[in-house]
Short mmCIF file of C-alpha atoms in Angstrom, two decimals:
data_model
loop_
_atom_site.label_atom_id
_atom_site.label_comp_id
_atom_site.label_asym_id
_atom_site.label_seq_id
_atom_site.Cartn_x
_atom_site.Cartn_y
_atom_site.Cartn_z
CA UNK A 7 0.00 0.00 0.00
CA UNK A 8 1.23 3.16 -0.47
CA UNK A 9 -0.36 5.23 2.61
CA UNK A 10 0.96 6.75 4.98
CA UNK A 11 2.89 4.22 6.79
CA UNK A 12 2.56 6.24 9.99
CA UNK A 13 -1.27 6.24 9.44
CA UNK A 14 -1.12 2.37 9.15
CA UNK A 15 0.60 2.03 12.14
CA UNK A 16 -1.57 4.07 13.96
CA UNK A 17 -4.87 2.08 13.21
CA UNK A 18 -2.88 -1.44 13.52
CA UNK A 19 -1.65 -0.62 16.87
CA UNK A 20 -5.37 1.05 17.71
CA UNK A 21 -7.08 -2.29 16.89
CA UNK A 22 -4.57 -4.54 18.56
CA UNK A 23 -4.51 -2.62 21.59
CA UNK A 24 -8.10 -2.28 21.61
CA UNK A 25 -8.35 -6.35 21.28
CA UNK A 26 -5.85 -7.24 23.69
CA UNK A 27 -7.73 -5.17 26.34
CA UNK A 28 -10.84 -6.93 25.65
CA UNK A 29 -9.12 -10.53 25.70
CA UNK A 30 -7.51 -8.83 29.57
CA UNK A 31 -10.75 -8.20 30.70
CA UNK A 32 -12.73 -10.59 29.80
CA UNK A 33 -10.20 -13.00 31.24
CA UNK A 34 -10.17 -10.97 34.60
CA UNK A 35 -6.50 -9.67 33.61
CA UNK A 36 -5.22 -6.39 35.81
CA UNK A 37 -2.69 -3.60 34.89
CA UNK A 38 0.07 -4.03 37.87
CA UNK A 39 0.62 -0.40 38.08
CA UNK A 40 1.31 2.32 35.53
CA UNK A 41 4.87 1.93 35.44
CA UNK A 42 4.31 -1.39 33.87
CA UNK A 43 1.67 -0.68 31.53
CA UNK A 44 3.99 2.13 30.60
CA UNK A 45 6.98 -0.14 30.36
CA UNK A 46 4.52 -2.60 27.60
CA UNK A 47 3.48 0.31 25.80
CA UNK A 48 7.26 1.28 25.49
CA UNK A 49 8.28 -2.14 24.36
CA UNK A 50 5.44 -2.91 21.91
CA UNK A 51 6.38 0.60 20.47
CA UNK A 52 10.00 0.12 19.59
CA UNK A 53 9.10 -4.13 18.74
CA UNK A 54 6.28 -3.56 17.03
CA UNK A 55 5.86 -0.05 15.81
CA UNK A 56 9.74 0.41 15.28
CA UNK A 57 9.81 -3.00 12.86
CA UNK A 58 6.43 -2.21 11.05
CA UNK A 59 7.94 1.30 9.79
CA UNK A 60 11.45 -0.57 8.35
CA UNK A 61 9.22 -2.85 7.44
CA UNK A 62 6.74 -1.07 5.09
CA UNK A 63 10.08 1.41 4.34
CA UNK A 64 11.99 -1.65 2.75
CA UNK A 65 8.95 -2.93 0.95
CA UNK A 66 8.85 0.60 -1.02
CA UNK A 67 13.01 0.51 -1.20
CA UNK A 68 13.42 -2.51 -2.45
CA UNK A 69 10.46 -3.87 -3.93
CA UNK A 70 8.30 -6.88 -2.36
CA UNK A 71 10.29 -9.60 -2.98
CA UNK A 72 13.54 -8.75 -2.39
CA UNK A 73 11.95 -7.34 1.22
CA UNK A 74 10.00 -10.81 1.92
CA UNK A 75 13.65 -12.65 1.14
CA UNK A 76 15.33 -10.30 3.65
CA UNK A 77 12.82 -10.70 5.97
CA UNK A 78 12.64 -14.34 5.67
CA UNK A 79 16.16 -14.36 7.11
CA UNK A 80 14.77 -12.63 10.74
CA UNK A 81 14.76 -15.94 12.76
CA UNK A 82 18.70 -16.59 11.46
CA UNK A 83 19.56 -13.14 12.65
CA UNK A 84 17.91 -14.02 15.84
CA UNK A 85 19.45 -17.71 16.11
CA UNK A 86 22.38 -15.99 15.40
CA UNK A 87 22.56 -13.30 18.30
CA UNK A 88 21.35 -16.05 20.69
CA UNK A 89 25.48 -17.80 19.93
CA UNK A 90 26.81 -15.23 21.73
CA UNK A 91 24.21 -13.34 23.67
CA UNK A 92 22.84 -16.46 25.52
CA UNK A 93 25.86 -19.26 25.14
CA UNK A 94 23.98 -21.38 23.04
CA UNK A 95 25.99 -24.08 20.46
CA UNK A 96 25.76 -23.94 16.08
CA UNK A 97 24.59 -27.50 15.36
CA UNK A 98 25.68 -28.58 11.88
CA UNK A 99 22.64 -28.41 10.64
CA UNK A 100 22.43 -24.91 11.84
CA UNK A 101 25.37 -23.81 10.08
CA UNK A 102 24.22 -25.46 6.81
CA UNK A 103 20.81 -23.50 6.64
CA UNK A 104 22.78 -20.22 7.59
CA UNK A 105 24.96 -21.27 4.45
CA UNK A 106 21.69 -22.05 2.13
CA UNK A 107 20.06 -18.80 3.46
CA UNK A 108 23.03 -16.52 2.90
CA UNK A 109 23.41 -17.94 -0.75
CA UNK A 110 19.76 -16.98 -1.16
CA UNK A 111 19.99 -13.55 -0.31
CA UNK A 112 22.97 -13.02 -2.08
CA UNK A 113 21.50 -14.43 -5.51
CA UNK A 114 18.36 -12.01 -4.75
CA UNK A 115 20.54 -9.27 -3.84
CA UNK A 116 22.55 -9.73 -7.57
CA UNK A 117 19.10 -10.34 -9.35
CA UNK A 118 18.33 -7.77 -11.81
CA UNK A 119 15.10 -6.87 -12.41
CA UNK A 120 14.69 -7.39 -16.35
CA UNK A 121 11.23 -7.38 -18.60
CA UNK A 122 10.51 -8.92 -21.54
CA UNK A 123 7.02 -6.67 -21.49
CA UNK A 124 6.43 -3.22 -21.46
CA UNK A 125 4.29 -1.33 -18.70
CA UNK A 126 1.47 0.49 -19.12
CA UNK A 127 1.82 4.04 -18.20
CA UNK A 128 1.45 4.35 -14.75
CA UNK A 129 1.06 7.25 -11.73
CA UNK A 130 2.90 6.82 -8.66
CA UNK A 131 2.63 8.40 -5.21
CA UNK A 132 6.07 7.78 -4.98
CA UNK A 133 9.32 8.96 -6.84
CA UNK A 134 11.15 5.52 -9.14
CA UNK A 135 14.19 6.78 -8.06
CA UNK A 136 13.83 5.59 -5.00
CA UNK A 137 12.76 1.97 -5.78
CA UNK A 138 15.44 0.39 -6.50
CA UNK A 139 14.11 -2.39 -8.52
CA UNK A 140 13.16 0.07 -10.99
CA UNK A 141 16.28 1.29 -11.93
CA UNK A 142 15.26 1.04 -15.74
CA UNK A 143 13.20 1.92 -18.86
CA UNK A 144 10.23 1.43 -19.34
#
């Protein structure tokens, strides 16, 4: 989509946090005090809200699939902070999808974006110059 990704975040969050406090109370859930609900509201801003905006930002940088490859590779980022953060141990099998998963985002980094079709005229709310994988002529 090309709205406001500010806007988007806005209504997600709005409906999420609006559904979450129903699922509390109905449950019988209580807030513990204001400095925790202001501590969840801080970390659901800069998890949630933080990674939607990069998100929707790479999407319109580098295209949608490019974006879905790199963000495919989240949980081996995170496996691969947890090595040294929390002690854990590489398994070989471990190291052998990291290997499979860093040739795949290296082949769709390289990828050119090449047509054997012509586009219709189009109107965008955004500038080509910044998408990257339309770095050609149409």
């Amino acid at each position: 989509s090309m709205k406001d990704p500010v806007q988007l975040l806005r209504i997600k969050m709005l409906c999420a946090g609006a559904l979450n406090l129903a699922a509390a109370a109905i449950f019988g859930e209580r807030v513990q005090g204001m400095r925790v609900a202001a501590g969840a509201l801080l970390l659901g801003s800069l998890s949630y809200g933080l990674s939607f905006l990069l998100y929707t930002r790479a999407q319109r940088v580098l295209g949608a699939a490019r974006q879905g490859a790199l963000f495919a590779v989240a949980p081996f980022a995170g496996a691969a902070l947890a090595i040294p953060l929390l002690g854990d141990r590489a398994s070989l099998s471990d190291l052998a999808g990291a290997e499979v998963m860093a040739a795949g985002v290296l082949v769709l980094a390289r990828a050119r974006h090449g047509h054997l079709h012509t586009h219709a005229p189009l109107t965008h709310e955004h500038p080509h110059v910044s998408d990257a994988h339309h770095k050609h002529r149409h």
